[in-house]
XYZ file of C-alpha atoms in Angstrom:
368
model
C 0.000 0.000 0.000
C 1.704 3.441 -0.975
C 2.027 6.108 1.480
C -0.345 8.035 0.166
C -3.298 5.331 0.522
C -2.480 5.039 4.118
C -2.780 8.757 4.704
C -6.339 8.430 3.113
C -6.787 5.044 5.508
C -5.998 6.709 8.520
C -8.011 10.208 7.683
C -10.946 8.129 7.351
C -10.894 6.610 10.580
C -9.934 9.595 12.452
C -13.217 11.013 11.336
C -14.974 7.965 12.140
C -13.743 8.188 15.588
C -14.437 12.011 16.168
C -18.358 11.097 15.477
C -18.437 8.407 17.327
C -16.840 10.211 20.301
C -19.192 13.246 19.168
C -22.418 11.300 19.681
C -21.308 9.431 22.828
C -21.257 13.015 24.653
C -24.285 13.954 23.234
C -25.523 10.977 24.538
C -24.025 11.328 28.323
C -24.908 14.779 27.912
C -28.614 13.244 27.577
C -28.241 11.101 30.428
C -27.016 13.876 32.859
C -29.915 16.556 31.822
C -32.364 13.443 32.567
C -30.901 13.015 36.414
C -30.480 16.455 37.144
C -33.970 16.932 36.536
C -35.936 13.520 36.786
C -39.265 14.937 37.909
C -39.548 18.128 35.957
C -41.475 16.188 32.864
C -39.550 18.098 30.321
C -38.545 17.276 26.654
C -34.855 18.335 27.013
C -34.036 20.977 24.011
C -32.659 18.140 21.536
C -35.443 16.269 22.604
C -38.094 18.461 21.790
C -40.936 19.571 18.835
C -38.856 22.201 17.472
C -40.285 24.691 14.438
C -39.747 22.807 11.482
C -38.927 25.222 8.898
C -36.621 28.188 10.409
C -34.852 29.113 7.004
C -36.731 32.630 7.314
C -35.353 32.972 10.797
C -31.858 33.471 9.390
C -32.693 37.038 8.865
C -33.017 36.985 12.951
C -29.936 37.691 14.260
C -28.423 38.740 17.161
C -28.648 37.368 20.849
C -31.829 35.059 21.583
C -34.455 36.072 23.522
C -35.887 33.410 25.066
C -39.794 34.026 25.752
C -42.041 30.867 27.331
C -45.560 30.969 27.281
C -47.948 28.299 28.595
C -50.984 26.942 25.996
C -53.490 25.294 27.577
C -56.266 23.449 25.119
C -59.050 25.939 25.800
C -56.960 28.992 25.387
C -55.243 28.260 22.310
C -56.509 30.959 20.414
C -54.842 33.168 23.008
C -51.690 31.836 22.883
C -51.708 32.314 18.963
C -52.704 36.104 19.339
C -49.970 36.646 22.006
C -47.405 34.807 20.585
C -47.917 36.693 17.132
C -47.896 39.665 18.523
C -44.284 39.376 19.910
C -43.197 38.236 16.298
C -44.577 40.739 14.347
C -43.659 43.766 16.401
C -39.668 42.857 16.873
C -36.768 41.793 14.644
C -35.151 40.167 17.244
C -34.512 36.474 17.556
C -37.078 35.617 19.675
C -37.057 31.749 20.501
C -40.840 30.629 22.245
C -40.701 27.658 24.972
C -44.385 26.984 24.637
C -45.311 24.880 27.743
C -48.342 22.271 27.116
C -50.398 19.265 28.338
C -49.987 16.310 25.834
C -53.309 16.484 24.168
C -52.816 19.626 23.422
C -49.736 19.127 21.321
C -51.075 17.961 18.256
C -53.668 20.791 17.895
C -50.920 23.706 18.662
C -48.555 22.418 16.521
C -51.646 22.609 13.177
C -51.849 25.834 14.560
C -48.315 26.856 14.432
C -47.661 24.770 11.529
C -50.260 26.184 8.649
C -50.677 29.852 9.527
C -48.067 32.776 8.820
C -46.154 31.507 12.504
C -45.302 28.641 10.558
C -41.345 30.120 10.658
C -40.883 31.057 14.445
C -38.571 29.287 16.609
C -39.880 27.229 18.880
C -39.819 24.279 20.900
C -42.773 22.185 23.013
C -42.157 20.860 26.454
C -44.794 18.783 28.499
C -45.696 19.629 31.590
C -46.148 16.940 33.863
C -49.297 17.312 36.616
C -47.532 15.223 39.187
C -44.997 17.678 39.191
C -47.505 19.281 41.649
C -48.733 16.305 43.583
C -48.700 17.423 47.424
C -47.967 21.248 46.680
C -51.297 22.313 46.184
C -54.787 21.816 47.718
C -57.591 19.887 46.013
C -60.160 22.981 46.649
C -62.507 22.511 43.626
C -63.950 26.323 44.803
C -59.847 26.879 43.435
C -59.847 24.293 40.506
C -59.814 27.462 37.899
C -56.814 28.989 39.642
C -55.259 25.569 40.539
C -54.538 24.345 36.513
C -51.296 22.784 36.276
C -49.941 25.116 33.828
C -50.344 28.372 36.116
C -47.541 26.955 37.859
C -44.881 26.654 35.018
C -43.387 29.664 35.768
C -41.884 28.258 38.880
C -39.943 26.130 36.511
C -38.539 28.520 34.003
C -34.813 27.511 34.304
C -36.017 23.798 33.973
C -37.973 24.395 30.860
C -34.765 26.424 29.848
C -31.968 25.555 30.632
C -29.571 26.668 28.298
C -30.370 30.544 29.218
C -29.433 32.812 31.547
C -32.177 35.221 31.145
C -35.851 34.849 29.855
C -38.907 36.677 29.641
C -42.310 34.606 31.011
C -45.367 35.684 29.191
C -49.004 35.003 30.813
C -51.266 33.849 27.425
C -54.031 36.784 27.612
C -51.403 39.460 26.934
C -51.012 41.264 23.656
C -47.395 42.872 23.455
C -47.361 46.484 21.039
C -43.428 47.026 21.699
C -40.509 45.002 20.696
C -39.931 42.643 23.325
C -35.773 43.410 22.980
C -36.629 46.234 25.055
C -38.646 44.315 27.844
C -35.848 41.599 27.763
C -33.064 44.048 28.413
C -34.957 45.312 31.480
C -31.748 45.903 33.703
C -32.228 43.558 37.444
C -30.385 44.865 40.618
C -27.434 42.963 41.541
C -28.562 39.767 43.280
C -32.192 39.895 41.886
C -33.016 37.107 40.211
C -36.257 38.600 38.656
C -38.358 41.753 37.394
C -42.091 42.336 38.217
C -44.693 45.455 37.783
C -45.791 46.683 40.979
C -49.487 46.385 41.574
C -49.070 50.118 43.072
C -47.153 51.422 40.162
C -48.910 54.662 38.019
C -49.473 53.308 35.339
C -51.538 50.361 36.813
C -52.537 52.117 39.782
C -55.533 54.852 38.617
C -58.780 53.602 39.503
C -58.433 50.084 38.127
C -56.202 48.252 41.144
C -58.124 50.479 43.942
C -61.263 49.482 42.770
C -59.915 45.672 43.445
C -59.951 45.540 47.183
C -56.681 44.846 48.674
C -55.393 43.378 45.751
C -52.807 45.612 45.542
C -50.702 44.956 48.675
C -49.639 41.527 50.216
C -52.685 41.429 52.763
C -54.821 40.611 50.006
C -52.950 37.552 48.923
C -51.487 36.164 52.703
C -53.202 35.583 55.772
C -50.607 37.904 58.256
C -52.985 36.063 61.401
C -50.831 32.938 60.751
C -47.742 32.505 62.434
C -45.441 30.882 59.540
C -46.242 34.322 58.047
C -45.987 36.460 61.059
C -42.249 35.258 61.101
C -41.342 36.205 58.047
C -41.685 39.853 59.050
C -43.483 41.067 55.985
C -45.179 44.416 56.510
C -48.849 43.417 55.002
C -49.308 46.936 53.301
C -46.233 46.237 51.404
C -47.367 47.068 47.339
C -47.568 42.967 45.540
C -46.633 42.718 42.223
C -48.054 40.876 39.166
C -46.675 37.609 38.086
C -48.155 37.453 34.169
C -44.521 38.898 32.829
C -41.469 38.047 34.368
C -37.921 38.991 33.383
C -35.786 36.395 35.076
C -32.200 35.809 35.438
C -32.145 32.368 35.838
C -28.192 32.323 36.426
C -29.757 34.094 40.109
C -32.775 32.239 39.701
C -30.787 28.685 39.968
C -27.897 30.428 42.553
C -30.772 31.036 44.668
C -32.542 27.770 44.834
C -35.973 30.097 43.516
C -37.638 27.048 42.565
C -37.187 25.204 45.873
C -38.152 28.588 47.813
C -41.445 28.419 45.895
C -42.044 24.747 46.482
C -41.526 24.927 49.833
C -44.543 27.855 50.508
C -46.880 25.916 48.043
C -46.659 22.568 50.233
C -46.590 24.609 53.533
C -50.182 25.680 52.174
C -51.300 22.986 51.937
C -50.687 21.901 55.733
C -51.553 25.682 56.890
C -53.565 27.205 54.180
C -51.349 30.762 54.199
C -53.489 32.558 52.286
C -55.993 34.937 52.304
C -59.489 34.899 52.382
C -59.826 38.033 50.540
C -57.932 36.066 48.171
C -59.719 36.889 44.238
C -58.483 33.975 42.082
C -54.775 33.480 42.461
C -53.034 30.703 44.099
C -49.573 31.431 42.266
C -48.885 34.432 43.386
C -49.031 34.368 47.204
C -45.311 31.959 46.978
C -44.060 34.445 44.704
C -44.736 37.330 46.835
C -42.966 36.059 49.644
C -39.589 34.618 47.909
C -39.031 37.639 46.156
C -40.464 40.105 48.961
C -38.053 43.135 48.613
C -35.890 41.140 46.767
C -37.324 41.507 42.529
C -36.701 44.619 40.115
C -39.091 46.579 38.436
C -40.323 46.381 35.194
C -41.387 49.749 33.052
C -45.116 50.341 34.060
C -45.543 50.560 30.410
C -44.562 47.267 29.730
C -47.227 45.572 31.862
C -50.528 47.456 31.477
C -53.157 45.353 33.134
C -56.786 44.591 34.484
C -57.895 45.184 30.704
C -60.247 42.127 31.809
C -61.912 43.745 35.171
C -65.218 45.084 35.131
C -65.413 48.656 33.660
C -61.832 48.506 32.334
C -63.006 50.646 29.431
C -63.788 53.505 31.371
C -60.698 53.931 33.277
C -58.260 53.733 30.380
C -58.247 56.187 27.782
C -58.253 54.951 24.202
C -54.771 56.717 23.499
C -52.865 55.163 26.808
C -53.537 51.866 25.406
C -52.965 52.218 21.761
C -49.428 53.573 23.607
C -48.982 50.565 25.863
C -45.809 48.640 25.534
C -48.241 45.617 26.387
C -51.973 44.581 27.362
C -52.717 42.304 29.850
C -56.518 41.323 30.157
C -56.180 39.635 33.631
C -59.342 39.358 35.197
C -62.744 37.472 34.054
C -63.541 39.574 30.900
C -61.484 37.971 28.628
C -60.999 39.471 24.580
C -61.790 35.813 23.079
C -64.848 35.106 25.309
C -66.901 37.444 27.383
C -67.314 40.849 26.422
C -64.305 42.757 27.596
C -62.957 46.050 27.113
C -60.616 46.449 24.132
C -61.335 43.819 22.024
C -60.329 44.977 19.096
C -56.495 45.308 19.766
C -56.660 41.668 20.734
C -58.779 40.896 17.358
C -55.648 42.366 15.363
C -53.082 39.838 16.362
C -55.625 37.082 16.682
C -55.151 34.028 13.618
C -58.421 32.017 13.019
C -57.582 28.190 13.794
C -57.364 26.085 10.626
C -58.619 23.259 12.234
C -61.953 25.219 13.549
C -62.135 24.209 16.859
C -61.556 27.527 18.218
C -63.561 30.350 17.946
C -63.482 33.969 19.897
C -67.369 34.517 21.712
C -68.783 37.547 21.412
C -71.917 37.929 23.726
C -73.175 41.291 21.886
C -71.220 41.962 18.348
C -70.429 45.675 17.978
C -69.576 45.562 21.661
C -65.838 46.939 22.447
């Protein structure tokens, strides 16, 4: 064999050998992901249903934004409006974590798949109920409040894990800004994430007043029990609203945020900690009390809310909204169902399902 043969010969096997050492460590690296988080029920990123046409996505670049938003089967259509909303209004390379039940996957993914989202980046992770199993109470006057995927947000640096900063999206928002600007929301040193205060001014006119106590931390924690009591929370202290979060989940993991919250939710469930006064939320109270003086603030702008109370419409000026950053209809009056205020900003980013299961319901057309 001539010398030059056995250079060829021994090329070829050195390749051979680099993918076969190349897929063993992806493999390991499989393994690891799997023990580190065992009871998270996640598909792990290589794992997952990613977007499968992203050629149109190469125009994207710069740094990834990572944005997760839950889709729960009877809210689809929300999802779909929010989710194109934060596409069409940035250039940035926005990647969606879209957090679902499994028989919901098939139906998103239609969705996703034949409408003009078809080229976003995105991947599917399931979450698993018994995730929650002993962390929350079986109150079927709480069942609305107590669906599994509320609670994802706890979870953000499971469902991404390769990211040190993300941006959590409630599904009944409607973002107007680029989200670039909400994502590089600058955290204090040591926080590991941003909420809007409930008494901020943009939030705080009329609609949060009218709410009761809603808008401090004796509307969402009973200060009569002792595990509170020891905490040394003052009650009147301004809460904040969980439906966007900018998290740092390098601080977020440091910190052990995840086990903090787990730890009040199954404490709850021995010493029911929260309030009577309590409206609909059972994810909040934990949140209030891990990151009690301890979370950023987020531009008031970027989190304009309670567009689904009663008698929104009259306490928001047409203008303010057109100029909010983004629209959050918490609150029973929401733009797909009920009659809420401010429908027709949500009808704008809203795609019809191709499939025709889901339809928005409009009680009185004409109505805004």
């Amino acid at each position: 064999m001539t010398l030059r043969r056995v250079n060829v010969v021994i090329l070829v096997l050195l390749a051979v050998a680099f993918l076969i050492i190349v897929q063993r460590n992806l493999l390991n690296l499989s393994d690891f992901l799997h023990k580190e988080h065992p009871d998270a029920g996640m598909i792990l990123p290589f794992e997952s249903e990613l977007s499968p046409d992203l050629r149109l996505e190469a125009l994207r670049k710069g740094e990834e934004i990572p944005v997760l938003i839950t889709a729960a089967g009877d809210r689809l259509g929300a999802v779909i409006a929010a989710m194109n909303s934060v596409y069409q209004n940035s250039k940035a390379n926005v990647a969606f974590t879209i957090v679902t039940m499994n028989d919901t996957v098939d139906h998103l993914k239609v969705w996703l798949s034949k409408t003009n989202l078809k080229n976003i980046k995105y991947k599917i992770v399931i979450f698993q109920p018994e995730l929650l199993n002993r962390k929350i109470l079986k109150d079927p006057q709480t069942l609305e409040a107590t669906k599994p995927l509320s609670f994802a947000r706890f979870y953000l640096p499971v469902y991404i894990p390769e990211a040190e900063k993300a941006v959590y999206l409630d599904d009944d928002v409607i973002v107007q800004g680029d989200i670039q600007e909400l994502y590089e929301t600058n955290l204090k040193p040591g926080h590991a994430a941003a909420f809007s205060d409930d008494c901020d001014s943009a939030s705080a006119k009329g609609i949060v007043r009218g709410a009761g106590n809603q808008n401090n931390y004796i509307g969402f924690l009973d200060f009569k029990k002792e595990a509170i009591k020891k905490l040394g929370m003052r009650a009147n202290t301004c809460s904040f609203n969980p439906g966007v979060i900018i998290a740092n989940l390098t601080e977020w993991r440091n910190q052990n945020i995840t086990q903090q919250l787990e730890h009040w939710m199954e404490l709850n469930t021995h010493e029911d900690l929260y309030s009577k006064s309590l409206a609909e939320s059972v994810t909040t109270p934990p949140l209030l009390i891990v990151f009690y003086k301890r979370h950023s603030s987020i531009d008031p702008m970027w989190h304009v809310r309670h567009l689904g109370a009663s008698g929104a419409g009259n306490r928001y000026s047409n203008q303010f909204v057109k100029a909010a950053k983004l629209l959050h209809w918490n609150g029973h009056y929401k733009p797909w169902g009920r009659t809420s205020s401010f429908t027709e900003l949500w009808d704008k980013w809203f795609i019809p399902d191709p499939t025709g299961k889901f339809n928005p319901v409009r009680r009185h057309t004409g109505d805004k």
